[in-house]
XYZ file of C-alpha atoms in Angstrom:
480
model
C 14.240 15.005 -14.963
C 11.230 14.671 -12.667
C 8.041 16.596 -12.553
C 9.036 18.386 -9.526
C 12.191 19.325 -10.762
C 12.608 23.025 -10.456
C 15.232 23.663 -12.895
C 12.813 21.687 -15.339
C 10.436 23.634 -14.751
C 9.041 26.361 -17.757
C 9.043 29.940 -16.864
C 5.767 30.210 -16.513
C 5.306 27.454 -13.563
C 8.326 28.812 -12.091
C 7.886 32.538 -11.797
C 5.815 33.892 -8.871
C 2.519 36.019 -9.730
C 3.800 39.416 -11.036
C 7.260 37.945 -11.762
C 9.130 39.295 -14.932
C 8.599 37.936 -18.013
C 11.309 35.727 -19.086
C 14.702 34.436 -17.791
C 17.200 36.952 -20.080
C 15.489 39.994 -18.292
C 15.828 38.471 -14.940
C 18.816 40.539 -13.880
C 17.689 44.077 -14.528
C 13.887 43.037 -13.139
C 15.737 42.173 -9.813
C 18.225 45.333 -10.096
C 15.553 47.626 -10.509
C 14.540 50.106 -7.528
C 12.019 48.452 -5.517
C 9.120 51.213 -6.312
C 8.922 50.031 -9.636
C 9.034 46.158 -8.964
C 6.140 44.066 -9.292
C 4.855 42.372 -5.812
C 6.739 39.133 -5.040
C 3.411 38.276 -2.429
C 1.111 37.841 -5.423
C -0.937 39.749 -2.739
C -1.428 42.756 -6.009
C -0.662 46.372 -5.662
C 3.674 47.539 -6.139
C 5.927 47.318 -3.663
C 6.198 51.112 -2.788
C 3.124 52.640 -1.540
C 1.349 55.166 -3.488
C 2.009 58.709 -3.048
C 1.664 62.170 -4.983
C 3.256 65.435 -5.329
C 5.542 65.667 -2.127
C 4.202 69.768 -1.769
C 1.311 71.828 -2.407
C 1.625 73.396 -6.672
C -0.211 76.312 -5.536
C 2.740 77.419 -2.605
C 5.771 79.343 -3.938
C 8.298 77.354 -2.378
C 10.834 79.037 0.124
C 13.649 76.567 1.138
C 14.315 78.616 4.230
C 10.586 78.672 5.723
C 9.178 76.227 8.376
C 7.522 74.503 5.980
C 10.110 73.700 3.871
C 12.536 72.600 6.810
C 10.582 70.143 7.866
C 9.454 68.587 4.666
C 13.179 68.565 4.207
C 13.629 66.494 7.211
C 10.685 64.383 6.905
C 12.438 63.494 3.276
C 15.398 62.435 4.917
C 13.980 60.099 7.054
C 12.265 58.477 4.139
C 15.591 58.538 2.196
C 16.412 56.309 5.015
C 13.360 53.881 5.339
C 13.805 53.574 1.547
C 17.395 52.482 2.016
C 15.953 49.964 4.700
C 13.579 48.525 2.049
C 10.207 49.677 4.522
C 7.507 50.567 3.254
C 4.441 51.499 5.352
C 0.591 51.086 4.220
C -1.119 53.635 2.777
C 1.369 56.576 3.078
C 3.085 58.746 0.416
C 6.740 59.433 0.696
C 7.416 62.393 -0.423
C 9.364 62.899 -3.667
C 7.988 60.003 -5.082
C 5.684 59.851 -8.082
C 2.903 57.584 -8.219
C 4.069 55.172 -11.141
C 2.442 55.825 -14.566
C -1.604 54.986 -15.009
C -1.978 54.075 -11.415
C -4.304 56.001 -8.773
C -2.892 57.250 -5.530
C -4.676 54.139 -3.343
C -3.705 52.868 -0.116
C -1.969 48.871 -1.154
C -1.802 45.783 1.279
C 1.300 45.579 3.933
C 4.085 44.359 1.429
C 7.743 43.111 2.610
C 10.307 43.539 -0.132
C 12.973 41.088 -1.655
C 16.474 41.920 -0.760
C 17.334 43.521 -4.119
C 19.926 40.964 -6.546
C 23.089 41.675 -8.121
C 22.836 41.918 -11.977
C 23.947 38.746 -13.333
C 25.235 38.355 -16.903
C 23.509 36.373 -19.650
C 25.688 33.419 -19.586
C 23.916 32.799 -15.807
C 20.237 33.094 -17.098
C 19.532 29.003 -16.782
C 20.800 29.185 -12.814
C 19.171 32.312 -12.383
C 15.779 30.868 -13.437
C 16.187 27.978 -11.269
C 16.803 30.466 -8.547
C 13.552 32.461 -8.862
C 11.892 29.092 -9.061
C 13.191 28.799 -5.596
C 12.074 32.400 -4.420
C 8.736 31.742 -5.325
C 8.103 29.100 -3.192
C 9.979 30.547 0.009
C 7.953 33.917 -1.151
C 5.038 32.258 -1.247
C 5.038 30.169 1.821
C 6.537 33.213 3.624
C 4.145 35.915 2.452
C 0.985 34.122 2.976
C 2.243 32.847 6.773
C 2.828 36.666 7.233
C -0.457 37.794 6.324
C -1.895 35.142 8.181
C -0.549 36.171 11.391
C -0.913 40.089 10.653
C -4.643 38.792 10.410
C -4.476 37.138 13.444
C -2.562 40.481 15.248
C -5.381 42.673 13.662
C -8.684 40.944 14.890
C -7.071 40.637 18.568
C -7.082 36.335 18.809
C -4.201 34.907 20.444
C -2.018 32.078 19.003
C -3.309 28.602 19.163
C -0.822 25.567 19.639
C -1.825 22.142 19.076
C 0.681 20.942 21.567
C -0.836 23.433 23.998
C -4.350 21.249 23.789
C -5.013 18.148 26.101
C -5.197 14.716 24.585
C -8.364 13.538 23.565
C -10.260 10.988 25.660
C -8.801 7.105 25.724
C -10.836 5.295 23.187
C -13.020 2.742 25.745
C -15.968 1.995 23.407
C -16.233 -1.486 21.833
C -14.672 -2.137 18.582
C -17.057 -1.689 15.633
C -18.331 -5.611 14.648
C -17.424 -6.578 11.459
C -14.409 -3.946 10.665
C -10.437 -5.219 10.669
C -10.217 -4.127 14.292
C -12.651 -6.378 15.420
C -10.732 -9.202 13.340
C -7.279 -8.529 14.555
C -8.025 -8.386 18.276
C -10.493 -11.929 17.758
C -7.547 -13.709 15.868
C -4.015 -12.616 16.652
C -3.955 -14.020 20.144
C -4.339 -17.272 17.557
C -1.524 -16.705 15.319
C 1.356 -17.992 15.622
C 5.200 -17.367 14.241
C 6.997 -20.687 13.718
C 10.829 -20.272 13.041
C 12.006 -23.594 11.921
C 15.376 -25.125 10.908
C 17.025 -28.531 9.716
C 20.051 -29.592 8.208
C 19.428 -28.015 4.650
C 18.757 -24.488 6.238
C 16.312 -22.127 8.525
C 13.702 -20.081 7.888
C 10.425 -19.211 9.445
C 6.179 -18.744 8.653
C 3.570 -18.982 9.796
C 0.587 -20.538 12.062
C -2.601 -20.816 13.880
C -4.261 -22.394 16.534
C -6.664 -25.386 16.299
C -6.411 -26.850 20.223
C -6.231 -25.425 23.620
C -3.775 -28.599 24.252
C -1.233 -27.281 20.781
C -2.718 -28.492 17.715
C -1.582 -26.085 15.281
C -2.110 -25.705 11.286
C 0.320 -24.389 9.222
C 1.468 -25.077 5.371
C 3.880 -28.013 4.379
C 6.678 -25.798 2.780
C 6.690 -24.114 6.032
C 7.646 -26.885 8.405
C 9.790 -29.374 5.761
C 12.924 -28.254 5.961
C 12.576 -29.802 9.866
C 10.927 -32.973 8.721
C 14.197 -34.564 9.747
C 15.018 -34.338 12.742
C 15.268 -30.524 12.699
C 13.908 -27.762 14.845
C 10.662 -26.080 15.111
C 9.818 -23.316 17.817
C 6.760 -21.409 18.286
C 6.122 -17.814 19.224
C 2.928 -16.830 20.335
C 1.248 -13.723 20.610
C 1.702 -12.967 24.121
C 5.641 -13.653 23.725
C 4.708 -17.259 24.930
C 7.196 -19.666 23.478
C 7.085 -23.728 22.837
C 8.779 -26.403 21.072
C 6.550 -28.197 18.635
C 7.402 -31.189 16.455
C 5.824 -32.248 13.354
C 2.266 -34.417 13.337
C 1.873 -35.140 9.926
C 2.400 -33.109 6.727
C 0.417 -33.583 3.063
C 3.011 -32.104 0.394
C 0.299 -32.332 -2.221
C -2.237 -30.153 -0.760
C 0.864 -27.915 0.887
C -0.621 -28.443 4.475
C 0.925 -30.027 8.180
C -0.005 -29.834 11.366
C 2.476 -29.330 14.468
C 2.138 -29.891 17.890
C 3.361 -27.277 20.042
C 4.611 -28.556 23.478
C 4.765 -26.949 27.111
C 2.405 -24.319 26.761
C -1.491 -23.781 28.114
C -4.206 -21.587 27.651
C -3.864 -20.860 24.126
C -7.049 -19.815 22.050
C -8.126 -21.794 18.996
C -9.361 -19.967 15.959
C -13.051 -20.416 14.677
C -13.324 -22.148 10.931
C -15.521 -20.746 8.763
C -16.550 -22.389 5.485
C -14.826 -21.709 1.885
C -17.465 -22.985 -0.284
C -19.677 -20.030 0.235
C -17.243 -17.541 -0.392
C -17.697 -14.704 -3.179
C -15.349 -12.410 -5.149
C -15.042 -9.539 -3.550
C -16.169 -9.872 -0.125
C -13.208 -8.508 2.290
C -10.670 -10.489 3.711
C -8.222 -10.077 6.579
C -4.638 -11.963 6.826
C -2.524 -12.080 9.962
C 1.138 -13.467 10.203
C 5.072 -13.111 10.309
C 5.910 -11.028 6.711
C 9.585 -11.069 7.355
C 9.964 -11.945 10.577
C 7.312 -9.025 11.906
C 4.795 -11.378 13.854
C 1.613 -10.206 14.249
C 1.044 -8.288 11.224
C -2.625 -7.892 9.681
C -3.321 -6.432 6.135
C -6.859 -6.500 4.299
C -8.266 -6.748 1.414
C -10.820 -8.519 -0.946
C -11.501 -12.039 -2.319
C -10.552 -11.532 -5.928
C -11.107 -14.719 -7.645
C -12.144 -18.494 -6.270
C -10.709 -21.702 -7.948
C -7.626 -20.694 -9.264
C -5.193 -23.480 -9.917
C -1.759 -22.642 -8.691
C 1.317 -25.023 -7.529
C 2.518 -24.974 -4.561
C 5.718 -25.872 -5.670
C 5.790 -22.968 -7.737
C 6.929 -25.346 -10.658
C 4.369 -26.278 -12.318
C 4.358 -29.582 -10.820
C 0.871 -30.935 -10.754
C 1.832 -32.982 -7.084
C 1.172 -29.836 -5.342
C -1.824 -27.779 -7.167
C -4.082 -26.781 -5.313
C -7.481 -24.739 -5.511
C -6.772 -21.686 -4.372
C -8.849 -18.681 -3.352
C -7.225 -15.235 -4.613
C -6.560 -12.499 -2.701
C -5.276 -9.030 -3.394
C -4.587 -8.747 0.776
C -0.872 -8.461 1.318
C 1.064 -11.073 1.550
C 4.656 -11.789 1.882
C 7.400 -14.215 2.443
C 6.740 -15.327 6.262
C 2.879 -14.876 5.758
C 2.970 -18.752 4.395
C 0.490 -20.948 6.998
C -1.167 -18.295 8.265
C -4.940 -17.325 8.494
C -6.913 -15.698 5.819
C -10.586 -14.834 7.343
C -13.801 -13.421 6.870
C -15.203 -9.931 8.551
C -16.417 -12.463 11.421
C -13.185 -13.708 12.401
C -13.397 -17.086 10.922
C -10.783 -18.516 8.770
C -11.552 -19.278 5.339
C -8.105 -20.095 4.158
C -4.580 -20.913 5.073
C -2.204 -18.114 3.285
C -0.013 -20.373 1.071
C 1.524 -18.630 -2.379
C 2.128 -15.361 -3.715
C 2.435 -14.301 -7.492
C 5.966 -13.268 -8.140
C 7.076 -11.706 -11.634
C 10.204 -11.979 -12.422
C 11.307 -8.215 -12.333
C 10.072 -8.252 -8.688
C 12.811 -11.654 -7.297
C 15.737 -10.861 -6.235
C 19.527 -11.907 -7.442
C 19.725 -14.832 -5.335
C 16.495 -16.343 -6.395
C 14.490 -15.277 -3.490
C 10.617 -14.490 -4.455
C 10.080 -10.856 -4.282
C 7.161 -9.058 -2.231
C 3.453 -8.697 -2.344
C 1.886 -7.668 -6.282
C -1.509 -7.889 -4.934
C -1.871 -11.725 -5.975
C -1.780 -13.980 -3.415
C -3.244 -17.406 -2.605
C -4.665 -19.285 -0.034
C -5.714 -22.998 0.660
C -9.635 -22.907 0.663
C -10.417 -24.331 4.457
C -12.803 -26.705 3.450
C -10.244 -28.746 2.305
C -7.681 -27.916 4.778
C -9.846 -29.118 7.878
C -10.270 -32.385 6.107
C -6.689 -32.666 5.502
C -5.885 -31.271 8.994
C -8.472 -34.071 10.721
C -7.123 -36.993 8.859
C -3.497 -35.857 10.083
C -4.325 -35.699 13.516
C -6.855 -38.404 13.981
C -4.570 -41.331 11.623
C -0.684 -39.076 11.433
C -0.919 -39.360 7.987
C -2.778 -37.254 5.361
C -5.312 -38.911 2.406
C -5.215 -37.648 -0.994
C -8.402 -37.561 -3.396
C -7.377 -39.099 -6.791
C -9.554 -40.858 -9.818
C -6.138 -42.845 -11.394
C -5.996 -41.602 -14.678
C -3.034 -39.410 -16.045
C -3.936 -35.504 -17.372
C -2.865 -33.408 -19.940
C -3.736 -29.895 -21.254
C -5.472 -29.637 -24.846
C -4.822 -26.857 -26.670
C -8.534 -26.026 -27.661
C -9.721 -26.494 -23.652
C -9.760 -29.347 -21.333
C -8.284 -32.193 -19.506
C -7.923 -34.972 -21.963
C -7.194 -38.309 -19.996
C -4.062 -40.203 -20.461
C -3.085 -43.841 -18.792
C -5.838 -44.984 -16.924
C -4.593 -47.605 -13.558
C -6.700 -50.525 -13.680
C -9.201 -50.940 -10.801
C -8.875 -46.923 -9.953
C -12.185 -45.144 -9.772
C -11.948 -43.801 -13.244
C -11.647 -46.998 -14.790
C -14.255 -48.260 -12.376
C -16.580 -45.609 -14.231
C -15.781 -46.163 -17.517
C -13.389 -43.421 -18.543
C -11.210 -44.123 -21.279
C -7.631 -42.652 -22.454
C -8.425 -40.069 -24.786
C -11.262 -38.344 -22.946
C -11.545 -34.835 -22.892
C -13.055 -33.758 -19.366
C -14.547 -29.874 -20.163
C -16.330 -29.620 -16.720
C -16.992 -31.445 -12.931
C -19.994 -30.712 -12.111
C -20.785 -27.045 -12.429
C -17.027 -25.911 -12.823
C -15.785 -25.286 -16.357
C -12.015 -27.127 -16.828
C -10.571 -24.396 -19.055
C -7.135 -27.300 -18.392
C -5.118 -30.143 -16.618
C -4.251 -27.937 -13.667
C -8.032 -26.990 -13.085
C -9.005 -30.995 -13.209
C -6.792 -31.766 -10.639
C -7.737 -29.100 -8.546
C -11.362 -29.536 -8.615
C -10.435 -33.358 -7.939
C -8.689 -32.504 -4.428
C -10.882 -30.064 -3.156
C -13.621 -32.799 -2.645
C -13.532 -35.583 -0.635
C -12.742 -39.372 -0.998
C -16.346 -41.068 -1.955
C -17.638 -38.159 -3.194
C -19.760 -38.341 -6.364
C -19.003 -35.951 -8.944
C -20.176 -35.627 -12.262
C -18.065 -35.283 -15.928
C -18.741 -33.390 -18.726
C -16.677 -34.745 -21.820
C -16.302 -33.513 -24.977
C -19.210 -34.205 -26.978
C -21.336 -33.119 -23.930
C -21.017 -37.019 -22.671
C -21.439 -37.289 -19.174
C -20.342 -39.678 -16.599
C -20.156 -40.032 -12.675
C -17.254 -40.928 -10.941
C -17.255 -41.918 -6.881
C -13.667 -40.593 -6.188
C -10.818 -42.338 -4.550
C -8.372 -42.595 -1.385
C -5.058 -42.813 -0.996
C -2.898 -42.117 1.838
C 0.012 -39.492 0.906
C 3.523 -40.582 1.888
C 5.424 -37.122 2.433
C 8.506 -37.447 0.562
């Protein structure tokens, strides 16, 4: 049962103002002559208007006078109106009492209920359901009937919406700063990529870093045509282009593609990501399900959060992700997440999917409010590497990690000559910060590690409060 249920509903919520009192006495309340019935309207006063003695006490009646011949015929006719159901404002019928402990007073203009049949007591549930239903057509009825009777009375003619004239085209710049502004700087930058290979088809996500096709998008977006499949790219404007595949880093989740045979096309402005603070407002703009060119909003809702990629848990693929409660849905993955000035901070990459929300084939359901992008920092290092050498360079310090269950990174195997050996690190270490960023575990060490760059001097905080710098590695990443 719901909460708008009628037949759930108690008698009380169901039954109109002046209603009867229960269900069981609903039959002879609706069987009852109309002069005695309280007013469906809720409006107050009866249903029959007030009236009293139908001829002067003081007369000695003579049924064959004047008099009495026309009060005779002045009855019949309101035999008849009362037949009818009409009542009229503020005028006694004659032969009618005034009801018990009630003063002879003109009432408001009241339009009975068509009187019920009796129904037995084996009906009284469906019967209460019914009056729920009266009261609201009553109700809705009555007070659009007064309303208009108003209107009648003070001499105003109907008013139509549709009768008005449109209001004036909106000319006036958009307002800096607000979504608007956002979505008209940045979709003509955005593009849909639908993308197949031999192990299947799907599509994401994109945006513009070159007038001449340069365009950033996410790794999981553009693998499945890493060999020799397929990628096409829809712009905006319904432009469309072949691209092909530049270089791709699986371990930050990031490629670039280079879209051929098209000109004029608008490159996006990069902001920064290491500025950023929790809850300033975000925009995204991409493909959710195949609908290009869709923009949602929302806020940053928390910075350095480890996630994978993958989605597995593999450490390959975590990132440092900036968290966003903007929606964000399959076909959103590669495209840009930006400030209120139009620059993009991230590249949308992950969503959080619970269980209860995939599907039966495994598919990851929709947006939960917790999504992630790539901070852009990092992307447009990994981006310029891929376009300046084809080939993307990881950050590493050549040491195995591992959770520990009281908080930390505790070092594993350590490769000889690698920059963690190189600063002394030993197997066993338990790394509880880098720099200014707690490492609550394994997952946050390795993210902190890739967000910086390759000769980049960070310091350690072990266990102990021990602390050590480390001049971070190079590697170049060989997409698998």
């Amino acid at each position: 049962m719901t909460e708008n249920d009628p037949s759930g509903q108690n008698a009380e919520q169901a039954r109109p103002a002046g209603a009867q009192p229960d269900a069981e006495q609903s039959a002879s309340w609706a069987a009852q002559p109309a002069s005695s019935q309280p007013d469906a309207t809720g409006l107050g006063g009866h249903a029959a208007s007030q009236g009293g003695q139908a001829y002067p006490t003081e007369q000695q009646y003579n049924p064959w006078s004047p008099q009495a011949q026309q009060a005779q015929t002045q009855q019949a006719a309101t035999s008849e109106h009362q037949a009818q159901g009409t009542y009229t404002q503020g005028h006694p019928i004659p032969g009618q009492q005034t009801p018990y402990g009630q003063h002879a007073q003109p009432g408001p203009s009241v339009y009975a209920v068509p009187q019920q049949r009796q129904a037995s007591k084996s009906t009284s549930g469906k019967l209460l359901a019914g009056v729920a239903a009266i009261a609201l057509v009553v109700g809705g009825v009555a007070g659009g009937t007064v309303g208009y009777l108003t209107g009648d009375a003070s001499g105003g003619s109907s008013v139509n919406a549709l009768d008005a004239p449109k209001p004036a085209q909106q000319t006036g710049n958009v307002p800096a700063g607000s979504v608007e502004s956002v979505a008209q700087k940045l979709s003509p930058s955005v593009v849909e990529l639908q993308v197949s290979g031999r192990s299947g088809a799907g599509e994401g996500s994109g945006f513009v870093l070159s007038t001449d096709g340069y365009v950033l998008t996410n790794n999981h977006v553009v693998e499945v045509a890493a060999g020799g499949g397929q990628i096409q790219a829809v712009f905006q404007d319904g432009k469309k282009g072949a691209a092909t595949i530049v270089g791709r880093d699986p371990t930050t989740d990031i490629a670039v593609v280079k879209v051929s045979g098209v000109s004029g096309l608008t490159p996006v402005e990069l902001g920064r990501s290491d500025d950023l603070r929790v809850g300033q407002p975000v925009v995204a703009i991409g493909s959710p399900f195949e609908l290009a060119g869709t923009v949602t909003s929302g806020i940053v809702s928390a910075l350095n959060r480890p996630v994978s990629a993958g989605g597995n848990g593999d450490q390959t693929t975590v990132m440092s992700a900036v968290q966003t409660d903007a929606a964000i849905n399959p076909g959103n993955s590669g495209g840009p997440l930006a400030n209120m000035s139009g620059q993009v901070i991230g590249i949308n990459s992950a969503i959080y999917s619970p269980k209860s929300a995939q599907s039966q084939g495994g598919e990851s359901g929709g947006n939960v409010g917790i999504g992630f992008a790539i901070p852009i920092d990092q992307a447009r290092r990994t981006a310029d590497d891929i376009i300046n050498t084809g080939r993307a360079t990881q950050t590493f310090i050549g040491a195995r990690v591992q959770t520990v269950p009281t908080g930390g990174a505790q070092l594993g195997e350590i490769s000889p000559g690698s920059p963690a050996e190189k600063a002394g690190l030993k197997s066993g270490d338990v790394v509880t910060k880098l720099d200014d960023r707690p490492i609550p575990d394994a997952d946050a060490l390795v993210a902190a590690i890739r967000t910086r760059a390759p000769n980049d001097k960070v310091k350690f905080t072990l266990s102990g409060d021990r602390v050590v710098e480390v001049t971070l590695g190079g590697q170049p990443v060989t997409p698998n």
